PDB file of C-alpha atoms in Angstrom:
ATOM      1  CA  UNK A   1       2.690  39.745  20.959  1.00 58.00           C
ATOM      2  CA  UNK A   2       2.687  37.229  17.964  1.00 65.00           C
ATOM      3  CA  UNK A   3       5.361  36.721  15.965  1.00 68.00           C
ATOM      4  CA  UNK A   4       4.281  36.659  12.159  1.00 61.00           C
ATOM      5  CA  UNK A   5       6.293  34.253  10.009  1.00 56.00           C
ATOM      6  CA  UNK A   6       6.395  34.714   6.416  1.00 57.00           C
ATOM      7  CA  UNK A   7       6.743  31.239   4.656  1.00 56.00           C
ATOM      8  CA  UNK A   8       7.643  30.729   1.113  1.00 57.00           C
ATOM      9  CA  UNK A   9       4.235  30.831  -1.487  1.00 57.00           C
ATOM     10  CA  UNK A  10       4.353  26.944  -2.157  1.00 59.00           C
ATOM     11  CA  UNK A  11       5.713  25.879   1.464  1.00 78.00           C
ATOM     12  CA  UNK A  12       5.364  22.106   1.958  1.00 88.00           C
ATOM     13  CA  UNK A  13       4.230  21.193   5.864  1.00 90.00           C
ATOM     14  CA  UNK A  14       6.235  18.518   7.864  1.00 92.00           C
ATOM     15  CA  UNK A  15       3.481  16.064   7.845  1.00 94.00           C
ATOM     16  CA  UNK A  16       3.432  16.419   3.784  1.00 95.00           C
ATOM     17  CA  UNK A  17       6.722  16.519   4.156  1.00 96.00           C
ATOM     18  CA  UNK A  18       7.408  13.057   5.739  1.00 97.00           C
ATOM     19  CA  UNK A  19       4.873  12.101   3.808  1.00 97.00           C
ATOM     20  CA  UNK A  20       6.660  12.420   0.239  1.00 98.00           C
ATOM     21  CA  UNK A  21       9.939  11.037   1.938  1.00 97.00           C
ATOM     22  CA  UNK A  22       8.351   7.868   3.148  1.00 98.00           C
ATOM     23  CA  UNK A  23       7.513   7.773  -0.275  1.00 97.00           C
ATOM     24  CA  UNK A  24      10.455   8.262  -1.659  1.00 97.00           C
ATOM     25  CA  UNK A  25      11.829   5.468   1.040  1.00 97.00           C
ATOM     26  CA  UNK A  26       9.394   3.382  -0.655  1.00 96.00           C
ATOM     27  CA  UNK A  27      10.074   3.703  -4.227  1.00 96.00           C
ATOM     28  CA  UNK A  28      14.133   3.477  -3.789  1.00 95.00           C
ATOM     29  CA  UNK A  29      12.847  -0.421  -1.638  1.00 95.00           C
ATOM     30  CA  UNK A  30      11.135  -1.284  -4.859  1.00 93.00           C
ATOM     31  CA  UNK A  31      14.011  -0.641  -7.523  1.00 92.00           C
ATOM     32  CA  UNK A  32      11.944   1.993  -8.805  1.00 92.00           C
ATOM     33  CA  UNK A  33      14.403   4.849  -8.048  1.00 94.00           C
ATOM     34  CA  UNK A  34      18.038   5.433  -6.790  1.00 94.00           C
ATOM     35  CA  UNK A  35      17.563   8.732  -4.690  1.00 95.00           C
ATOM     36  CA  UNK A  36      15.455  11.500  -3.589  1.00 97.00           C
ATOM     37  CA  UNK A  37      16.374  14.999  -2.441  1.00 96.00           C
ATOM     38  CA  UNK A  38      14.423  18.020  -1.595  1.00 96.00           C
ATOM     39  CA  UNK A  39      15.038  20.999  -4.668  1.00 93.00           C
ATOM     40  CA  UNK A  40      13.601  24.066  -5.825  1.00 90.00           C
ATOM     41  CA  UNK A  41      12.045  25.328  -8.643  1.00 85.00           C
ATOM     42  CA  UNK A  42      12.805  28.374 -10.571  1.00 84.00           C
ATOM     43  CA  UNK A  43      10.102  30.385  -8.348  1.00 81.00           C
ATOM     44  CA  UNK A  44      12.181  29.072  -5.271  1.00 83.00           C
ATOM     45  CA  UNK A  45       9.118  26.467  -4.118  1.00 85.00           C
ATOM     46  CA  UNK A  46      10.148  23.294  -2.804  1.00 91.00           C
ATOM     47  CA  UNK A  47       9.971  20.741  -5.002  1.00 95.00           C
ATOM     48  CA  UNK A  48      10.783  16.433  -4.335  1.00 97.00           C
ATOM     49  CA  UNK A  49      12.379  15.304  -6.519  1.00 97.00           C
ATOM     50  CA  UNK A  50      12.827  11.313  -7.863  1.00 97.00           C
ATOM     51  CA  UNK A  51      16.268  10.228  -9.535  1.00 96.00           C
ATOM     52  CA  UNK A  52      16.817   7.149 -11.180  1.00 93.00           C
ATOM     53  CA  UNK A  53      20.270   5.574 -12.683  1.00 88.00           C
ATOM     54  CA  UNK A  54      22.998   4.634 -11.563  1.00 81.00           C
ATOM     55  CA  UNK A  55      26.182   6.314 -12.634  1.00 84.00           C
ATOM     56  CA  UNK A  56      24.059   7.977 -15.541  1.00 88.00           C
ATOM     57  CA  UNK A  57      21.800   8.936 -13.151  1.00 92.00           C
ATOM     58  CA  UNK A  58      18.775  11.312 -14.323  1.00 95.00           C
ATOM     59  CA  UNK A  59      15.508  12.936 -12.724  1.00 95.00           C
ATOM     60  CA  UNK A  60      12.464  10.586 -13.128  1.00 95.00           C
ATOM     61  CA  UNK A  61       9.906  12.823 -11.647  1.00 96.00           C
ATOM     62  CA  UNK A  62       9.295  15.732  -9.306  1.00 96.00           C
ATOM     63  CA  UNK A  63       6.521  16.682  -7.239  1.00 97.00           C
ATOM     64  CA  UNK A  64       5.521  20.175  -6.110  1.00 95.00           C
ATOM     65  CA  UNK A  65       2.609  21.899  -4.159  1.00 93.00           C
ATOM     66  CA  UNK A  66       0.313  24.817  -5.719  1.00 89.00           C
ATOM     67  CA  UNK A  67      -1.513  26.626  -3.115  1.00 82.00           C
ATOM     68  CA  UNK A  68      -3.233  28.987  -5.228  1.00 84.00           C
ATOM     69  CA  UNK A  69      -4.792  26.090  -7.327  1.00 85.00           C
ATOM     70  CA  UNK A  70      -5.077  23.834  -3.860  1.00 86.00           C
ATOM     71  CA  UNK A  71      -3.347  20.934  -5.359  1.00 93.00           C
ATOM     72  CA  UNK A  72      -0.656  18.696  -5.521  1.00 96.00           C
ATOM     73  CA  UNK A  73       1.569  17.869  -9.078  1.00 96.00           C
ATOM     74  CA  UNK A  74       3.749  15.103 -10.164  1.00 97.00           C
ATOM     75  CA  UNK A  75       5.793  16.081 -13.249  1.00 96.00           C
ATOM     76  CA  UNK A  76       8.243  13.832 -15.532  1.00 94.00           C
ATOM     77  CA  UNK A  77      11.614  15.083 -15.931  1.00 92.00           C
ATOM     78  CA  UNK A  78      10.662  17.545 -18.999  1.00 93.00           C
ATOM     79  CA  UNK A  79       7.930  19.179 -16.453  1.00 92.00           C
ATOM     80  CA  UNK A  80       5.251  17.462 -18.076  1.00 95.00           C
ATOM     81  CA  UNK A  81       2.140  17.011 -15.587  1.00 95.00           C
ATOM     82  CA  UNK A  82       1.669  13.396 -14.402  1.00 95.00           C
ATOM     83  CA  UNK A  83      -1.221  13.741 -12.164  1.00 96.00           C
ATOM     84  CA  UNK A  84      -2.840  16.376  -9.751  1.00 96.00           C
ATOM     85  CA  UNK A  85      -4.866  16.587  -7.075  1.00 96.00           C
ATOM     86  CA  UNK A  86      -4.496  15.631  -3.723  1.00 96.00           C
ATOM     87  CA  UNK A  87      -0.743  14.432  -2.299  1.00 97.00           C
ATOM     88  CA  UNK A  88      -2.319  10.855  -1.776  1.00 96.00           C
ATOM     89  CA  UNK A  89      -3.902  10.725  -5.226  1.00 97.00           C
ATOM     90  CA  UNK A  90      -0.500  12.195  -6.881  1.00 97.00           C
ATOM     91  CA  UNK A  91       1.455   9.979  -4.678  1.00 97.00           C
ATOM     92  CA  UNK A  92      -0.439   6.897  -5.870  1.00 96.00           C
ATOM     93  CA  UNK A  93      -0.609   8.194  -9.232  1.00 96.00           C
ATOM     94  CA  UNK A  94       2.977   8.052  -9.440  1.00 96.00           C
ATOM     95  CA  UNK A  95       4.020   4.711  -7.934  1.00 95.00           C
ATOM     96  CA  UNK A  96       1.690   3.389 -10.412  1.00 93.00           C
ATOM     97  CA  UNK A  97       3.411   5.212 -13.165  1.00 92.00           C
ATOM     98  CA  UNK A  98       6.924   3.935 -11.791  1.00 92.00           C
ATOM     99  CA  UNK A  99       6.334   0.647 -11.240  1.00 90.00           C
ATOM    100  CA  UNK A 100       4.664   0.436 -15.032  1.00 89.00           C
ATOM    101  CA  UNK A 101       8.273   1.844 -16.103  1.00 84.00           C
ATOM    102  CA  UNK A 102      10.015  -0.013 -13.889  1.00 80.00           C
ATOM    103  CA  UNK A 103       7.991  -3.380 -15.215  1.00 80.00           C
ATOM    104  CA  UNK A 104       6.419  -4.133 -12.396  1.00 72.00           C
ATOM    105  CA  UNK A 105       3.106  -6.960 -12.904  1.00 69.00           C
ATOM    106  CA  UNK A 106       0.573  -4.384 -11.688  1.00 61.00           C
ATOM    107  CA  UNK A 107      -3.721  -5.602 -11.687  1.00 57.00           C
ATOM    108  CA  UNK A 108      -5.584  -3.989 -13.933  1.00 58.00           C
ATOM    109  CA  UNK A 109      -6.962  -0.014 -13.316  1.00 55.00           C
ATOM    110  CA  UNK A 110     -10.390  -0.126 -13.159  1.00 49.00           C
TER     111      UNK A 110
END
């Protein structure tokens, strides 16, 4: 008989899962962020979450998965959306947006 497992609406896999900490990895190598830790929002989804600071240290961004819309969201700090879509395009999104803030030389979007 098969066990049924009941996961959370807005459950993140392991795959996505390493996927967003690599990331994170990578943004704390650039200067780009201090930390990252796994949260939750007020639904109780799992959320990643981007700090920044030092000993004033504050959220720079947060990223979450919506299965009922089938996509992926980066939000600032405030919850304001960043970019949506899929977790590579939000991912990319993103580093692009921090490494703008962070003052990074970036080449032109086209």
């Amino acid at each position: 008989m098969s066990e049924i497992i009941n996961l959370p609406p807005d459950h993140i896999s392991k795959p996505d899962a390493r996927a967003l900490e690599s990331f994170g990895g990578h943004t704390i190598a650039h200067g780009r962020a201090t930390r990252w830790r796994w949260g939750r929002d007020a639904d109780g989804n799992d959320v990643f979450e981007l700090y920044r600071g030092g000993t004033q240290e504050m959220l720079a961004a947060w990223v979450e998965r919506d299965h009922k819309a089938d996509a992926w969201w980066a939000r600032d700090a405030a919850g304001a959306p960043l970019a949506s879509g899929t977790l590579d395009h939000v991912l990319a999104e993103l580093d692009a947006r921090l490494a703008r803030s962070h003052g990074d030389d970036l080449p032109p979007v086209s």
